[in-house]
Coordinates of C-alpha atoms in Angstrom, one line a residue:
X1 CA 54.7 38.2 16.4
X2 CA 51.6 37.6 16.1
X3 CA 49.7 38.0 18.8
X4 CA 45.3 36.3 19.2
X5 CA 43.0 38.7 19.4
X6 CA 39.2 38.2 19.7
X7 CA 37.1 38.6 17.4
X8 CA 34.6 41.0 19.7
X9 CA 31.8 40.3 16.4
X10 CA 32.6 36.5 16.8
X11 CA 29.6 34.7 19.0
X12 CA 30.0 31.5 20.1
X13 CA 27.8 31.6 22.8
X14 CA 24.8 33.3 24.4
X15 CA 27.1 35.5 26.9
X16 CA 28.5 37.0 23.6
X17 CA 24.7 38.3 23.0
X18 CA 23.9 39.4 26.3
X19 CA 27.5 41.5 26.5
X20 CA 26.6 42.8 22.5
X21 CA 25.8 46.9 23.3
X22 CA 23.0 48.5 22.0
X23 CA 23.1 51.9 22.7
X24 CA 25.2 54.3 24.4
X25 CA 26.1 57.6 25.0
X26 CA 28.8 60.4 24.5
X27 CA 28.9 60.4 28.6
X28 CA 29.8 56.3 28.3
X29 CA 27.1 55.2 29.9
X30 CA 26.6 51.3 27.5
X31 CA 22.6 49.8 26.8
X32 CA 23.7 46.3 26.3
X33 CA 21.4 43.0 25.5
X34 CA 21.7 41.6 29.6
X35 CA 20.2 45.0 30.3
X36 CA 17.3 45.1 28.3
X37 CA 16.2 41.0 28.5
X38 CA 17.3 37.2 29.7
X39 CA 19.5 35.3 26.9
X40 CA 19.0 31.5 27.0
X41 CA 19.7 28.5 24.8
X42 CA 15.9 27.3 25.0
X43 CA 14.4 25.2 22.0
X44 CA 11.7 25.7 18.9
X45 CA 7.9 25.9 20.7
X46 CA 6.7 22.4 20.2
X47 CA 4.3 21.5 17.2
X48 CA 3.6 18.1 17.6
X49 CA 3.3 15.4 20.1
X50 CA 3.7 11.4 19.5
X51 CA 2.9 8.8 22.3
X52 CA 3.2 5.5 21.3
X53 CA 1.3 2.8 24.0
X54 CA 0.1 5.2 26.0
X55 CA 3.4 6.4 26.6
X56 CA 5.1 10.2 25.4
X57 CA 7.4 9.1 22.6
X58 CA 10.1 10.8 20.0
X59 CA 8.4 9.1 16.4
X60 CA 10.3 8.4 13.1
X61 CA 8.1 6.9 10.1
X62 CA 10.1 5.2 7.4
X63 CA 8.8 5.4 4.5
X64 CA 10.6 3.0 1.3
X65 CA 11.0 4.4 -2.2
X66 CA 9.1 3.1 -4.9
X67 CA 10.2 -0.1 -6.2
X68 CA 11.9 -0.7 -3.8
X69 CA 11.9 -3.9 -1.6
X70 CA 10.0 -3.5 1.3
X71 CA 11.8 -7.0 3.0
X72 CA 15.5 -5.8 2.4
X73 CA 14.3 -2.0 4.0
X74 CA 13.1 -3.2 6.6
X75 CA 16.0 -5.2 7.4
X76 CA 17.7 -1.7 6.3
X77 CA 16.3 -0.1 9.4
X78 CA 16.5 -2.7 12.2
X79 CA 20.2 -3.3 11.3
X80 CA 20.6 1.2 11.5
X81 CA 18.5 1.2 14.8
X82 CA 20.4 -1.6 16.5
X83 CA 23.9 0.4 15.1
X84 CA 23.0 3.8 16.8
X85 CA 21.1 2.0 20.3
X86 CA 23.6 -0.6 21.2
X87 CA 24.7 2.0 23.8
X88 CA 21.8 4.1 24.6
X89 CA 20.9 3.7 28.6
X90 CA 18.9 0.6 29.6
X91 CA 15.7 3.4 30.2
X92 CA 15.0 5.0 26.8
X93 CA 13.3 1.9 25.1
X94 CA 13.2 2.0 21.2
X95 CA 9.7 0.1 19.7
X96 CA 8.9 -0.8 16.1
X97 CA 5.7 -0.8 14.9
X98 CA 3.9 -0.8 11.4
X99 CA 6.6 -4.3 10.1
X100 CA 5.2 -5.0 7.0
X101 CA 7.9 -7.7 7.0
X102 CA 6.1 -10.2 8.9
X103 CA 2.5 -9.8 7.0
X104 CA 4.3 -9.7 4.2
X105 CA 6.7 -13.3 4.8
X106 CA 3.0 -14.5 5.9
X107 CA 1.3 -14.4 2.8
X108 CA 4.4 -15.3 0.8
X109 CA 4.4 -18.7 2.4
X110 CA 0.9 -19.3 2.0
X111 CA 0.9 -18.7 -1.9
X112 CA 4.5 -20.7 -1.9
X113 CA 1.9 -23.0 -0.1
X114 CA -0.7 -22.9 -2.5
X115 CA 1.0 -23.1 -5.3
X116 CA 2.9 -26.6 -4.2
X117 CA -0.5 -28.2 -3.3
X118 CA -1.8 -27.1 -6.6
X119 CA 1.3 -28.8 -8.2
X120 CA 0.6 -32.1 -6.4
X121 CA -2.6 -32.0 -7.2
X122 CA -2.3 -31.8 -10.7
X123 CA 0.6 -34.3 -10.2
X124 CA -1.8 -37.1 -8.8
X125 CA -4.7 -36.0 -11.3
X126 CA -2.4 -36.5 -15.0
X127 CA -1.5 -40.1 -12.9
X128 CA -4.9 -41.2 -12.5
X129 CA -5.3 -40.2 -16.6
X130 CA -1.9 -40.4 -18.1
X131 CA 0.2 -43.1 -16.1
X132 CA 3.4 -41.8 -14.7
X133 CA 5.4 -41.8 -17.2
X134 CA 3.3 -39.9 -19.0
X135 CA 2.6 -37.1 -15.9
X136 CA 6.2 -37.5 -14.8
X137 CA 6.5 -35.5 -18.4
X138 CA 3.6 -33.0 -18.6
X139 CA 4.3 -32.7 -14.5
X140 CA 7.9 -31.3 -15.5
X141 CA 6.2 -28.2 -17.8
X142 CA 4.7 -26.6 -14.8
X143 CA 8.3 -25.9 -13.1
X144 CA 9.7 -24.7 -16.9
X145 CA 7.1 -22.6 -17.3
X146 CA 7.6 -21.2 -13.6
X147 CA 11.7 -20.9 -13.8
X148 CA 11.3 -19.2 -17.3
X149 CA 8.9 -16.7 -15.7
X150 CA 10.6 -15.5 -13.0
X151 CA 13.6 -15.1 -15.7
X152 CA 11.6 -13.0 -17.9
X153 CA 10.1 -11.3 -14.5
X154 CA 13.7 -10.7 -13.2
X155 CA 14.9 -9.6 -16.8
X156 CA 12.0 -7.0 -17.4
X157 CA 12.5 -5.6 -13.8
X158 CA 9.4 -7.0 -11.6
X159 CA 9.6 -8.1 -8.4
X160 CA 7.6 -10.9 -7.1
X161 CA 4.6 -10.3 -5.3
X162 CA 1.3 -10.9 -3.9
X163 CA -0.4 -10.4 -7.4
X164 CA 2.2 -12.5 -9.6
X165 CA 2.2 -15.3 -7.2
X166 CA -1.7 -15.3 -7.4
X167 CA -1.6 -16.0 -10.9
X168 CA 1.3 -18.8 -10.6
X169 CA -1.4 -20.0 -8.5
X170 CA -4.2 -19.6 -10.9
X171 CA -2.2 -21.0 -13.5
X172 CA -1.0 -24.2 -12.4
X173 CA -3.9 -25.7 -14.0
X174 CA -4.3 -24.4 -17.0
X175 CA -0.5 -24.3 -18.7
X176 CA -0.1 -28.4 -18.2
X177 CA -2.9 -28.3 -20.8
X178 CA -1.1 -28.5 -23.9
X179 CA 1.3 -30.5 -22.7
X180 CA -1.1 -32.9 -22.1
X181 CA -2.9 -32.5 -25.4
X182 CA 0.3 -34.2 -26.5
X183 CA 1.3 -36.6 -24.3
X184 CA -2.0 -37.8 -25.0
X185 CA -1.6 -36.7 -29.3
X186 CA 1.8 -39.2 -28.5
X187 CA 0.0 -42.0 -26.5
X188 CA -1.9 -42.5 -29.3
X189 CA 0.6 -43.2 -32.3
X190 CA 2.2 -45.1 -29.6
X191 CA -0.9 -47.6 -29.2
X192 CA -1.3 -47.2 -33.4
X193 CA 2.5 -49.0 -33.6
X194 CA 4.8 -45.8 -34.5
X195 CA 8.1 -46.2 -32.3
X196 CA 8.6 -43.1 -29.6
X197 CA 11.0 -40.6 -31.7
X198 CA 8.2 -40.8 -34.8
X199 CA 4.9 -40.5 -32.3
X200 CA 6.8 -37.6 -30.3
X201 CA 7.8 -35.9 -33.5
X202 CA 4.3 -36.2 -34.9
X203 CA 3.3 -34.8 -31.6
X204 CA 4.8 -31.8 -32.0
X205 CA 4.1 -31.0 -36.1
X206 CA 0.3 -31.8 -35.4
X207 CA -0.6 -29.8 -32.8
X208 CA 1.5 -26.6 -33.2
X209 CA -1.1 -25.1 -34.9
X210 CA -4.6 -26.1 -32.4
X211 CA -1.6 -25.8 -29.3
X212 CA -1.3 -21.9 -30.5
X213 CA -4.5 -20.8 -31.0
X214 CA -5.8 -22.5 -27.7
X215 CA -2.7 -20.4 -25.9
X216 CA -3.5 -17.4 -28.0
X217 CA -7.0 -17.2 -27.5
X218 CA -6.5 -17.3 -23.7
X219 CA -3.8 -14.4 -23.8
X220 CA -6.5 -12.6 -25.6
X221 CA -8.4 -12.2 -22.4
X222 CA -5.3 -10.8 -20.4
X223 CA -4.2 -8.6 -22.8
X224 CA -6.5 -4.9 -22.4
X225 CA -5.6 -5.5 -18.4
X226 CA -1.8 -4.9 -19.4
X227 CA -3.0 -1.5 -21.0
X228 CA -5.0 0.0 -17.6
X229 CA -3.5 2.6 -16.5
X230 CA -5.3 4.1 -13.7
X231 CA -3.7 3.8 -10.1
X232 CA -6.1 0.1 -9.5
X233 CA -4.4 -1.0 -13.3
X234 CA -1.0 -0.6 -12.2
X235 CA -1.6 -2.6 -8.9
X236 CA -3.6 -5.1 -11.2
X237 CA -0.8 -5.2 -14.4
X238 CA 1.3 -7.8 -12.4
X239 CA -1.4 -10.5 -12.8
X240 CA -2.2 -10.1 -16.9
X241 CA 1.7 -9.9 -17.3
X242 CA 3.1 -13.2 -15.2
X243 CA -0.3 -15.4 -17.0
X244 CA 0.9 -14.4 -20.0
X245 CA 4.4 -15.1 -19.5
X246 CA 3.3 -18.0 -17.5
X247 CA 1.5 -19.5 -20.4
X248 CA 4.3 -18.5 -23.3
X249 CA 6.5 -20.9 -21.7
X250 CA 4.0 -23.7 -21.3
X251 CA 3.2 -23.4 -24.8
X252 CA 7.1 -23.3 -25.7
X253 CA 7.4 -26.4 -23.0
X254 CA 4.5 -28.6 -25.4
X255 CA 5.9 -27.5 -28.2
X256 CA 9.1 -27.9 -28.0
X257 CA 10.5 -29.0 -25.1
X258 CA 8.4 -32.6 -24.2
X259 CA 9.0 -33.2 -27.8
X260 CA 12.3 -34.0 -27.5
X261 CA 11.6 -35.3 -23.7
X262 CA 9.3 -37.7 -24.7
X263 CA 11.8 -38.6 -28.2
X264 CA 14.7 -39.6 -25.3
X265 CA 12.8 -40.6 -22.2
X266 CA 9.7 -41.7 -23.7
X267 CA 8.0 -45.6 -23.3
X268 CA 9.1 -47.2 -26.3
X269 CA 5.2 -48.4 -26.8
X270 CA 2.5 -48.3 -25.2
X271 CA 1.7 -52.3 -24.2
X272 CA -1.7 -53.7 -23.8
X273 CA -2.9 -50.2 -24.5
X274 CA -6.4 -48.8 -22.4
X275 CA -9.7 -50.5 -24.1
X276 CA -10.6 -46.1 -24.3
X277 CA -7.0 -45.3 -26.4
X278 CA -7.6 -47.9 -29.2
X279 CA -11.3 -47.6 -29.9
X280 CA -10.1 -44.1 -30.0
X281 CA -7.0 -44.4 -31.9
X282 CA -9.0 -46.3 -35.0
X283 CA -6.7 -49.6 -34.3
X284 CA -10.9 -50.9 -33.1
X285 CA -14.0 -51.1 -31.8
X286 CA -15.7 -47.5 -31.8
X287 CA -15.9 -44.8 -28.9
X288 CA -19.3 -45.3 -28.7
X289 CA -19.4 -48.5 -27.6
X290 CA -17.5 -47.7 -24.4
X291 CA -18.6 -48.2 -21.1
X292 CA -18.2 -45.7 -18.3
X293 CA -17.8 -41.7 -18.9
X294 CA -16.1 -41.8 -22.6
X295 CA -18.5 -44.3 -23.7
X296 CA -21.4 -42.0 -22.3
X297 CA -19.6 -38.9 -23.2
X298 CA -18.7 -40.3 -26.8
X299 CA -23.5 -41.3 -27.4
X300 CA -23.9 -37.6 -26.3
X301 CA -22.4 -36.0 -28.8
X302 CA -23.7 -38.5 -31.5
X303 CA -26.8 -37.6 -30.2
X304 CA -26.8 -33.5 -30.6
X305 CA -25.2 -33.7 -33.6
X306 CA -28.1 -34.9 -35.1
X307 CA -29.5 -32.3 -34.1
X308 CA -27.8 -29.6 -33.8
X309 CA -30.4 -26.6 -34.5
X310 CA -32.2 -27.5 -30.9
X311 CA -28.8 -27.4 -29.2
X312 CA -28.2 -23.6 -30.0
X313 CA -31.2 -22.9 -29.5
X314 CA -30.5 -24.3 -25.9
X315 CA -27.9 -22.5 -25.7
X316 CA -28.8 -19.3 -26.7
X317 CA -31.7 -19.4 -23.8
X318 CA -29.1 -21.4 -20.9
X319 CA -27.3 -17.6 -21.9
X320 CA -30.1 -15.0 -22.5
X321 CA -31.5 -16.4 -18.2
X322 CA -28.0 -16.1 -17.0
X323 CA -28.1 -12.7 -18.2
X324 CA -31.2 -11.4 -16.8
X325 CA -30.5 -12.5 -13.8
X326 CA -27.5 -11.1 -13.4
X327 CA -29.0 -8.5 -13.9
X328 CA -31.6 -8.9 -11.8
X329 CA -30.3 -9.4 -8.9
X330 CA -28.9 -7.1 -5.9
X331 CA -25.1 -7.5 -6.7
X332 CA -21.9 -5.2 -5.7
X333 CA -18.7 -4.7 -6.7
X334 CA -15.6 -4.7 -4.5
X335 CA -12.1 -4.0 -6.2
X336 CA -10.8 -5.5 -2.9
X337 CA -12.0 -7.7 0.3
X338 CA -14.0 -5.4 2.3
X339 CA -12.5 -7.2 5.6
X340 CA -9.2 -4.4 4.9
X341 CA -5.7 -5.2 6.4
X342 CA -4.4 -5.4 9.9
X343 CA -4.6 -1.5 10.1
X344 CA -6.8 1.1 10.8
X345 CA -6.3 4.9 11.1
X346 CA -8.6 6.8 13.6
X347 CA -8.2 10.3 12.9
X348 CA -9.7 13.6 15.6
X349 CA -11.4 16.2 13.9
X350 CA -11.8 19.8 15.4
X351 CA -12.3 23.1 14.0
X352 CA -10.7 26.5 15.3
X353 CA -7.5 27.5 16.3
X354 CA -6.5 25.4 18.5
X355 CA -3.0 24.9 20.2
X356 CA -0.7 21.5 19.7
X357 CA -0.9 21.4 22.9
X358 CA -5.0 21.4 23.8
X359 CA -4.5 18.7 20.4
X360 CA -2.1 16.4 22.6
X361 CA -5.2 16.3 25.0
X362 CA -7.7 15.4 22.6
X363 CA -5.7 12.5 21.5
X364 CA -4.3 11.0 24.8
X365 CA -8.6 11.3 24.9
X366 CA -8.5 9.2 21.8
X367 CA -6.4 7.2 23.3
X368 CA -7.9 6.4 27.1
X369 CA -11.1 5.3 24.8
X370 CA -9.5 3.0 22.5
X371 CA -7.8 1.1 25.3
X372 CA -8.6 -2.1 26.2
X373 CA -9.6 -2.8 22.5
X374 CA -10.5 -6.1 21.7
X375 CA -8.2 -7.6 18.7
X376 CA -5.3 -4.3 18.9
X377 CA -1.7 -4.9 18.8
X378 CA -0.3 -1.2 19.6
X379 CA -1.5 2.8 19.5
X380 CA 0.7 4.8 18.5
X381 CA -0.9 8.0 17.8
X382 CA 0.0 12.2 16.7
X383 CA -1.1 15.4 17.5
X384 CA -0.5 18.7 16.3
X385 CA 1.4 19.6 12.6
X386 CA 1.7 15.9 12.0
X387 CA -1.6 14.4 11.7
X388 CA -3.1 15.0 8.9
X389 CA -0.1 14.0 7.0
X390 CA -1.1 10.6 5.2
X391 CA 0.4 7.8 7.4
X392 CA 3.2 6.5 5.7
X393 CA 3.3 8.0 2.7
X394 CA 1.5 5.9 1.2
X395 CA -1.7 5.0 2.1
X396 CA -4.4 7.0 4.3
X397 CA -6.5 9.6 3.5
X398 CA -6.9 12.1 6.4
X399 CA -9.5 15.0 6.2
X400 CA -7.5 18.8 6.1
X401 CA -9.4 19.1 10.1
X402 CA -7.3 16.3 11.7
X403 CA -6.1 17.4 14.5
X404 CA -4.4 14.2 15.9
X405 CA -4.0 10.7 14.4
X406 CA -4.3 7.0 16.3
X407 CA -3.0 4.3 14.8
X408 CA -4.0 1.1 15.1
X409 CA -2.0 -2.4 14.4
X410 CA -4.3 -5.3 15.1
X411 CA -2.9 -8.5 16.1
X412 CA -3.2 -11.5 12.6
X413 CA -6.2 -11.9 11.4
X414 CA -6.8 -15.5 12.9
X415 CA -6.5 -14.2 16.6
X416 CA -8.9 -11.5 15.9
X417 CA -12.3 -10.4 14.9
X418 CA -12.6 -9.4 11.5
X419 CA -11.4 -5.7 10.7
X420 CA -15.7 -4.7 10.9
X421 CA -16.3 -5.6 14.7
X422 CA -13.2 -3.4 15.7
X423 CA -14.3 -0.8 14.2
X424 CA -18.2 -0.7 15.1
X425 CA -16.6 -1.1 18.5
X426 CA -14.5 2.1 17.6
X427 CA -17.6 3.7 17.4
X428 CA -19.0 2.8 20.6
X429 CA -15.8 4.1 22.5
X430 CA -15.4 7.0 20.6
X431 CA -19.4 8.5 19.3
X432 CA -20.5 10.3 23.0
X433 CA -17.3 12.0 23.2
X434 CA -18.4 15.6 23.7
X435 CA -17.5 18.0 20.6
X436 CA -15.0 15.2 19.5
X437 CA -15.5 14.2 15.0
X438 CA -13.6 10.9 14.6
X439 CA -12.8 9.0 11.4
X440 CA -11.8 5.7 11.4
X441 CA -10.4 4.0 7.9
X442 CA -9.6 0.8 7.5
X443 CA -6.6 0.6 5.6
X444 CA -7.1 -2.3 2.4
X445 CA -4.8 -4.5 1.1
X446 CA -5.5 -2.8 -2.5
X447 CA -3.7 0.1 -3.8
X448 CA -5.3 3.5 -2.4
X449 CA -8.0 4.6 -4.4
X450 CA -9.5 8.3 -2.3
X451 CA -12.8 7.6 -1.3
X452 CA -16.1 5.7 -2.1
X453 CA -17.6 8.6 -3.5
X454 CA -15.7 11.6 -5.2
X455 CA -18.7 15.0 -5.8
X456 CA -16.1 17.6 -7.4
X457 CA -17.7 21.4 -8.1
X458 CA -16.0 24.5 -10.4
X459 CA -17.3 28.0 -10.5
X460 CA -16.3 31.3 -11.2
X461 CA -18.5 32.5 -8.4
X462 CA -16.6 31.5 -5.5
X463 CA -19.7 33.2 -2.9
X464 CA -22.2 30.7 -4.5
X465 CA -19.1 27.8 -5.2
X466 CA -18.9 27.5 -1.0
X467 CA -22.6 28.0 -1.0
X468 CA -23.4 25.0 -3.2
X469 CA -20.0 23.2 -1.4
X470 CA -21.6 23.7 1.9
X471 CA -25.3 22.9 1.1
X472 CA -24.0 19.6 -0.6
X473 CA -22.1 18.4 2.3
X474 CA -24.8 19.2 4.6
X475 CA -27.3 17.4 2.7
X476 CA -24.8 14.4 1.9
X477 CA -24.2 14.3 5.6
X478 CA -27.6 13.2 6.1
X479 CA -28.1 10.0 4.7
X480 CA -28.1 7.1 6.5
X481 CA -25.8 5.5 3.6
X482 CA -22.9 7.6 3.5
X483 CA -20.3 7.8 5.8
X484 CA -17.5 10.3 7.2
X485 CA -18.6 13.0 4.1
X486 CA -16.3 16.1 4.1
X487 CA -15.5 18.3 2.7
X488 CA -12.6 20.8 1.3
X489 CA -14.0 24.1 2.4
X490 CA -12.1 26.4 4.3
X491 CA -11.8 25.7 7.9
X492 CA -14.2 28.4 10.4
X493 CA -11.5 30.0 12.5
X494 CA -10.3 33.3 14.6
X495 CA -8.4 35.4 12.6
X496 CA -6.5 38.3 13.9
X497 CA -6.1 41.0 11.3
X498 CA -4.7 44.4 12.0
X499 CA -5.2 48.5 10.7
X500 CA -1.8 50.4 10.3
X501 CA -2.5 54.2 10.8
X502 CA -0.2 54.5 7.2
X503 CA 0.3 57.9 8.2
X504 CA 1.4 57.8 11.7
X505 CA 3.5 54.8 10.7
X506 CA 5.6 57.7 8.3
X507 CA 6.0 60.3 10.8
X508 CA 7.9 57.9 13.2
X509 CA 9.9 56.3 10.5
X510 CA 8.3 52.7 10.3
X511 CA 7.0 50.3 7.4
X512 CA 4.4 47.6 7.5
X513 CA 7.3 45.5 8.3
X514 CA 8.8 46.7 11.5
X515 CA 5.3 46.9 12.7
X516 CA 4.9 42.8 11.4
X517 CA 8.0 42.4 13.1
X518 CA 6.6 43.6 16.2
X519 CA 3.8 41.6 16.0
X520 CA 5.6 38.5 17.0
X521 CA 7.4 40.0 19.5
X522 CA 4.5 38.1 21.5
X523 CA 4.5 34.9 19.4
X524 CA 6.8 32.8 17.8
X525 CA 9.4 35.4 18.6
X526 CA 11.0 38.1 16.0
X527 CA 13.4 36.8 13.7
X528 CA 16.7 38.7 13.7
X529 CA 19.7 37.1 12.7
X530 CA 21.9 33.8 13.1
X531 CA 24.6 32.6 14.6
X532 CA 26.4 29.0 15.2
X533 CA 27.8 27.8 18.4
X534 CA 30.8 25.8 18.4
X535 CA 28.3 22.9 20.0
X536 CA 26.3 22.6 17.1
X537 CA 26.5 21.3 13.4
X538 CA 23.8 23.4 12.5
X539 CA 22.5 27.7 12.2
X540 CA 20.8 28.5 14.9
X541 CA 18.1 31.2 15.2
X542 CA 18.6 34.6 17.4
X543 CA 14.7 35.8 18.1
X544 CA 13.4 38.7 20.0
X545 CA 10.4 37.6 22.4
X546 CA 8.0 39.4 24.9
X547 CA 7.8 38.9 28.4
X548 CA 4.5 36.0 28.8
X549 CA 2.8 34.3 32.1
X550 CA 6.2 31.6 31.8
X551 CA 9.0 33.6 31.0
X552 CA 10.8 36.7 30.5
X553 CA 11.5 39.1 28.7
X554 CA 13.9 36.8 26.7
X555 CA 16.2 36.4 23.2
X556 CA 15.2 32.9 22.5
X557 CA 18.1 31.0 20.5
X558 CA 16.5 27.5 19.7
X559 CA 17.3 25.2 16.6
X560 CA 15.0 23.9 14.0
X561 CA 15.6 20.4 14.8
X562 CA 14.9 20.6 18.7
X563 CA 11.9 19.8 20.3
X564 CA 10.6 21.6 23.3

């Protein structure tokens, strides 16, 4: 029978550490860790703080992977949070901010509504111009083209997003052009006495090259945008790609499906054709003798063709005057609206070797000033180590000397003032804080493009490079037309340097590494080993730390995942 024995080197808890013998002599006297100091379980020193709605909090920031559906991601996050927190006590509140599902769904519903309104308006115009039956066949091309486009996007792996839906809204009035040409030509042949099969067959044959060439010339204007390889280009590429799919689908609908549909369901003949249709089809009369807009247009064209050189000169003068007026008029170019979205970052900047606690006080001061600001839904702050992170991983451009980052989630656009007015209010409440530098960034609706102006300096002489960068930064900071000027110069601060007497250290049997570990005794503690207790799934550091005003000499055992 084998008896269970206690392995002396096995460390299961802090008491086992206390009993470790660090010195003994022949007389039997021993010195243990407990004789030298206090051994206890504790946490690592806190490096960052989080606050939500003016209360301390533990924050988890979730970012979706590129290409993933953000709506499905947020639904999954909410399901995980609900499952994990269902048994939590009532005094622990779990809240979510920066949920983009609401704004995305609102945007999608708005775009869907715009598409429906555009389809209805186009259909009404077609009924007024072509009649009910012809308008129904033209209207069939709209959903047919959209279904083909969605199918092609799905095959390609592209998502239905803001740019694709905006392209669909824009293309509603364009995609019916080919269908209208087919229907109008078929109606003309029906007015001349042809049967519906012959009329729609001739329409598909005779109008093939005019429709193909007109579609190709329209697509040619958008094809170069497909090769826009920058970040902005990748964001905008959905727009020309969707237009290419929609217009190609509309061409296929007009040349193949519409003639087939008209041969089956179109009118057998045109009863009592309109006077304009008889005149345009050359059955009887002349277009110049018609009344209304059609007759006026026919007579105007007849007059202009008699003086081609005067018409060409007038066109050149009008075109030249437009270019001249545009060149002289003041104008700005904006990739996206300057209004921005529903999110604002406020960065608090400070220079020097500040502690996380001092940075936390700065974040609290910023929050106090922002309380009660109109148009703000929630306030979330991070101070310390995580403050200089780029927010949700995709947006935000914090300066390198950021010590606290405050996120402002705004109420819906219809219930608040414009974002630039809110930014002015932020500057008013923060600009008079002594010793505090703040920078405000409105997260735009487009892709992240960084600062508006970036100047890069290079040199082989580091000192001259620093001087030139400092001089340029000071000059730009004094310009009234520029705001939020920052640079990547080394941040000023305090640096402790220890000069080691290597000869004396050698006589004492010490080296630089040993002395460096001793210095760590008064800072974060010197790492001497690891152990994993029964109640932990991860290893825990064993650190030796000298006493301070808050603690006695201790062997601090702190988990990497813990916080103070």
